């Protein structure tokens, strides 16, 4: 294959010059690594996901790709399979919910981050939750990143495989997002948030600590949503300009793409 | 506005000529500078209103039929005017015809009315547009509209 | 001597010189750009200074009343410590009832032993409207609320027929005279036949009148002369029910035509479906004609029946498409433009465009806005979220119901819209905004960000409207309603409503809800606003069976707000049909279409009496006695 010519185009990723826009630009840019805030053992992640017993073999839904004789398909030569696909893993999920109050990531933020940083995914975005489906071993790897880096605030983001309700509620006395299944609690002795149940709400044999909740100051610093007390949304001129233009283009040029021009 | 289209129109305007030499038709920057120095600074009401506002950055793109477009920035609290694109995101962007701009500063045209009629394209924080209107109104001695509590003067 | 320059070159050089000079000045004044950066941080401090204004808002008081806590505070210290379901009277009743039923029928029933524990958070009371009536969320489930049921029934059991063609047939082809006397006699006969009373045949099965006490028919006409000749009981008194200006406009539009609005018995429609309405009404109407005008089994009868069943009839809803098939007169088939006609909240207000209300005084403008919220929250939200999506489409428990109730309680719409009315009065001064996006967005962005900030500042309001769908339904209503009212354009309203949830809300918070997603709201935009065949249609002619539309809880309110808002924005007395507008002003209806939220609130406290009850033919017994009765039945041999 001919060597790729480097494009001069540098995507802007997101409009605006404020700190929240800068956060969005960072999180959705796969060339910029995310800061690691904590370490969570792989076995703990397996437990939290609750799809297989710790250290058990992965369940396969088809033989490894190497053993499969498939009809010729040029796309298969171009797309390199992920490790999970190569091994024939099942597709499993992680579902996460993020608080409405100064979250370090929010559902559409997750969706865009997942699309830009992961491969072989299916994701559904919703008001209070975001589900991510991947081949099992790929999912575990992705989960590690989701829980260990700056996008996870143990107090205001949570694994909620079921009963996701609570993102919009006020926080509890310890500043944690509401969870009707009480999967996680605040351990006053260690100052950490501890998962006592897995994402489906089944009690864990051994609790899994996921680190202390971020301070109010850090929440504001890492917040991915505009808010009156961080970056007021109404002052985001460039973003409003972009939204207004895209809306206008959809309406006016949706059936007439030839109408699109610079003055729109 | 017809007045502003006459030849040498600016030579009759004291608020402009006190600030500028009379030879060339003033640029939009000159006009805004003259407006700030001679009208805003001369009006205690306007100063009071501007003082109550949070910092504001207004970006004007003024289109002159012959000279093309000119980009100027008005900062409020404290007031400053400079030419060129703002480095930070403006609170408000206004695209306006040069002669309408002159008429607006001269108190002949109401900025919000021009917005509703489509003569001015406004984008960004509309509250800043209301702030600008108040500043313009106060500086020419017009009574200020009492604003609803939600968008009172000083609200970002 | 200086070189001679052409005018253009002179201007060009002048502009270049100025740009160069400006560039030099900028580099000198590096302090300026530092301040530019600083000023953005000032905004939060500036906002904080105005937090007292938030405490003066109606919504602050409402939230305080609902939550019994500081509305602006982000933490709920009592969370998880409220005693679970026991904090709710209604849930406790349900538990008791579940137990009793299980014992009586020997089969488990409602039980909190299964599923997750409810009541970890506060199960908040819901004050509805401003009437001092507080209900619980469960009371607004359509199965628990007789008023919501009656709203559904009263629409589905309505069909309107035109008599002009029938009268012409009688006069020309049969040679009968049609006079006020014959019309009155026909109407008297019709009241009898509508309840399935026999007129032409002897020895028919008739219906217990108590079961069909809600069956009647009334004439709608715009002619004072015709009304003068009629018995007062048999027509809808437009002059008394509507503001004089509205009455005049409606009567002009209806003209000399004679329409009859039929109310088929609630029970009949419920046993069948909405489609039964047209059949029942056409049949009973034809029978009334046969009897009143002494007709035989001649060919005219089939033509009359054809006119009443097909040619000269207005059904409240069209047939639905194959995959969601229903007959006519079902909720999913109601054209969007009929919903503002069904809503009666504005009918006593003077007839003028909304912007003129704003020039009068704040109170008048706020009143118009409140009426819009009343209609949208009490009727449109119920029809779309609770009934169509929550009941017909999803079934069972009511998430969509809770979405609809966000329009019932909390007063977010009213609070924001009254503030907005005040603003519009001052800045628009009676002028309609042209239906142009670049102009409308100036006002729209302001209102949308105000609602967004309200949710951010009031964590209690965010908790009350706890799902994205709740918030989109509120924001869509505000965005669509404001834009439609200011421009008088329903298309602009729909455009603005979609923008508010699918762009403004989504990019601000990076979350929406059922509504506001890419597939429906982004791709659906050109369809919403197009009029060309195969692409779109007049906004008022849209409906649930309109292709490529945005359909989910949160869109219904928005679509209705766009149409109802535009109607009020234009200063029209009706939206799609003056006849439908008059039909739902009928004071005999159990559901009051002028005060829908009041009816729903009253039903929440069991003070609303619906139609269609079967008590006339059921045994007088306790609600739990069914099992016992069945036992006694067993003793009777076949």
Tab-separated table of N, CA, C and O in Angstrom, chain B residues 10-50:
chain	number	residue	atom	x	y	z
B	10	UNK	N	-20.059	63.079	7.876
B	10	UNK	CA	-19.460	63.086	9.222
B	10	UNK	C	-18.989	64.480	9.637
B	10	UNK	O	-18.806	64.758	10.804
B	11	UNK	N	-18.819	65.356	8.641
B	11	UNK	CA	-18.276	66.682	8.963
B	11	UNK	C	-19.257	67.525	9.767
B	11	UNK	O	-18.873	68.468	10.428
B	12	UNK	N	-20.543	67.147	9.693
B	12	UNK	CA	-21.540	67.905	10.465
B	12	UNK	C	-21.708	67.363	11.883
B	12	UNK	O	-22.438	67.925	12.681
B	13	UNK	N	-21.078	66.247	12.160
B	13	UNK	CA	-21.342	65.621	13.465
B	13	UNK	C	-20.261	66.036	14.463
B	13	UNK	O	-19.099	65.633	14.336
B	14	UNK	N	-20.683	66.802	15.420
B	14	UNK	CA	-19.705	67.299	16.392
B	14	UNK	C	-19.023	66.153	17.128
B	14	UNK	O	-17.820	66.167	17.350
B	15	UNK	N	-19.805	65.119	17.484
B	15	UNK	CA	-19.221	64.033	18.300
B	15	UNK	C	-18.132	63.280	17.538
B	15	UNK	O	-17.269	62.647	18.139
B	16	UNK	N	-18.165	63.381	16.208
B	16	UNK	CA	-17.111	62.725	15.438
B	16	UNK	C	-15.968	63.701	15.186
B	16	UNK	O	-14.797	63.371	15.392
B	17	UNK	N	-16.314	64.897	14.799
B	17	UNK	CA	-15.255	65.829	14.382
B	17	UNK	C	-14.407	66.308	15.552
B	17	UNK	O	-13.251	66.655	15.387
B	18	UNK	N	-14.984	66.312	16.746
B	18	UNK	CA	-14.174	66.708	17.907
B	18	UNK	C	-13.023	65.735	18.127
B	18	UNK	O	-12.043	66.022	18.764
B	19	UNK	N	-13.203	64.562	17.602
B	19	UNK	CA	-12.243	63.493	17.883
B	19	UNK	C	-11.308	63.268	16.707
B	19	UNK	O	-10.191	62.805	16.868
B	20	UNK	N	-11.777	63.611	15.515
B	20	UNK	CA	-11.047	63.233	14.316
B	20	UNK	C	-10.759	64.415	13.421
B	20	UNK	O	-11.450	65.433	13.476
B	21	UNK	N	-9.763	64.244	12.571
B	21	UNK	CA	-9.598	65.222	11.489
B	21	UNK	C	-10.728	64.948	10.497
B	21	UNK	O	-11.308	63.863	10.462
B	22	UNK	N	-11.042	65.917	9.673
B	22	UNK	CA	-12.265	65.811	8.896
B	22	UNK	C	-12.093	65.217	7.507
B	22	UNK	O	-13.064	64.967	6.803
B	23	UNK	N	-10.843	65.014	7.067
B	23	UNK	CA	-10.607	64.682	5.669
B	23	UNK	C	-11.254	63.404	5.154
B	23	UNK	O	-12.018	63.424	4.198
B	24	UNK	N	-11.002	62.307	5.814
B	24	UNK	CA	-11.401	60.997	5.302
B	24	UNK	C	-12.663	60.531	6.022
B	24	UNK	O	-12.841	60.830	7.207
B	25	UNK	N	-13.497	59.814	5.365
B	25	UNK	CA	-14.660	59.231	6.055
B	25	UNK	C	-14.135	58.321	7.158
B	25	UNK	O	-13.275	57.468	6.913
B	26	UNK	N	-14.604	58.519	8.379
B	26	UNK	CA	-14.010	57.745	9.483
B	26	UNK	C	-14.239	56.237	9.331
B	26	UNK	O	-15.226	55.811	8.736
B	27	UNK	N	-13.323	55.478	9.864
B	27	UNK	CA	-13.517	54.027	9.882
B	27	UNK	C	-14.496	53.707	11.006
B	27	UNK	O	-14.784	54.558	11.859
B	28	UNK	N	-14.937	52.486	11.034
B	28	UNK	CA	-15.854	52.081	12.107
B	28	UNK	C	-15.142	52.187	13.447
B	28	UNK	O	-15.744	52.549	14.467
B	29	UNK	N	-13.863	51.866	13.429
B	29	UNK	CA	-13.076	51.977	14.663
B	29	UNK	C	-13.050	53.426	15.142
B	29	UNK	O	-13.226	53.709	16.321
B	30	UNK	N	-12.829	54.334	14.184
B	30	UNK	CA	-12.829	55.759	14.541
B	30	UNK	C	-14.169	56.158	15.139
B	30	UNK	O	-14.235	56.862	16.137
B	31	UNK	N	-15.228	55.665	14.500
B	31	UNK	CA	-16.564	56.030	14.988
B	31	UNK	C	-16.799	55.529	16.399
B	31	UNK	O	-17.295	56.247	17.259
B	32	UNK	N	-16.419	54.286	16.629
B	32	UNK	CA	-16.645	53.711	17.960
B	32	UNK	C	-15.789	54.458	18.992
B	32	UNK	O	-16.250	54.738	20.099
B	33	UNK	N	-14.553	54.762	18.592
B	33	UNK	CA	-13.670	55.523	19.491
B	33	UNK	C	-14.286	56.872	19.820
B	33	UNK	O	-14.349	57.281	20.979
B	34	UNK	N	-14.770	57.557	18.777
B	34	UNK	CA	-15.380	58.873	18.988
B	34	UNK	C	-16.606	58.751	19.877
B	34	UNK	O	-16.825	59.558	20.776
B	35	UNK	N	-17.373	57.682	19.639
B	35	UNK	CA	-18.580	57.477	20.432
B	35	UNK	C	-18.232	57.276	21.907
B	35	UNK	O	-18.810	57.898	22.796
B	36	UNK	N	-17.234	56.442	22.145
B	36	UNK	CA	-16.858	56.167	23.537
B	36	UNK	C	-16.320	57.423	24.198
B	36	UNK	O	-16.711	57.792	25.306
B	37	UNK	N	-15.425	58.128	23.498
B	37	UNK	CA	-14.779	59.293	24.120
B	37	UNK	C	-15.729	60.467	24.286
B	37	UNK	O	-15.758	61.116	25.317
B	38	UNK	N	-16.490	60.740	23.243
B	38	UNK	CA	-17.284	61.965	23.273
B	38	UNK	C	-18.692	61.780	23.790
B	38	UNK	O	-19.287	62.724	24.284
B	39	UNK	N	-19.241	60.614	23.641
B	39	UNK	CA	-20.627	60.451	24.086
B	39	UNK	C	-20.716	59.654	25.387
B	39	UNK	O	-21.252	60.126	26.371
B	40	UNK	N	-20.155	58.451	25.403
B	40	UNK	CA	-20.269	57.625	26.618
B	40	UNK	C	-19.602	58.317	27.799
B	40	UNK	O	-20.192	58.457	28.870
B	41	UNK	N	-18.374	58.777	27.575
B	41	UNK	CA	-17.637	59.387	28.679
B	41	UNK	C	-18.316	60.671	29.174
B	41	UNK	O	-18.142	61.071	30.316
B	42	UNK	N	-19.078	61.271	28.301
B	42	UNK	CA	-19.739	62.506	28.695
B	42	UNK	C	-21.073	62.276	29.384
B	42	UNK	O	-21.733	63.233	29.786
B	43	UNK	N	-21.476	61.038	29.493
B	43	UNK	CA	-22.791	60.781	30.083
B	43	UNK	C	-22.652	60.026	31.397
B	43	UNK	O	-22.269	58.853	31.417
B	44	UNK	N	-22.970	60.683	32.510
B	44	UNK	CA	-22.842	59.995	33.804
B	44	UNK	C	-23.724	58.749	33.865
B	44	UNK	O	-23.330	57.731	34.435
B	45	UNK	N	-24.919	58.817	33.254
B	45	UNK	CA	-25.823	57.661	33.291
B	45	UNK	C	-25.189	56.457	32.595
B	45	UNK	O	-25.252	55.329	33.079
B	46	UNK	N	-24.579	56.740	31.444
B	46	UNK	CA	-23.966	55.644	30.690
B	46	UNK	C	-22.810	55.038	31.465
B	46	UNK	O	-22.655	53.808	31.517
B	47	UNK	N	-22.035	55.885	32.117
B	47	UNK	CA	-20.894	55.380	32.896
B	47	UNK	C	-21.401	54.514	34.043
B	47	UNK	O	-20.863	53.441	34.342
B	48	UNK	N	-22.500	54.988	34.656
B	48	UNK	CA	-23.065	54.243	35.784
B	48	UNK	C	-23.534	52.856	35.324
B	48	UNK	O	-23.251	51.844	35.964
B	49	UNK	N	-24.209	52.834	34.195
B	49	UNK	CA	-24.714	51.561	33.680
B	49	UNK	C	-23.570	50.632	33.302
B	49	UNK	O	-23.531	49.458	33.681
B	50	UNK	N	-22.600	51.191	32.620
B	50	UNK	CA	-21.454	50.368	32.218
B	50	UNK	C	-20.733	49.832	33.453
B	50	UNK	O	-20.242	48.700	33.457
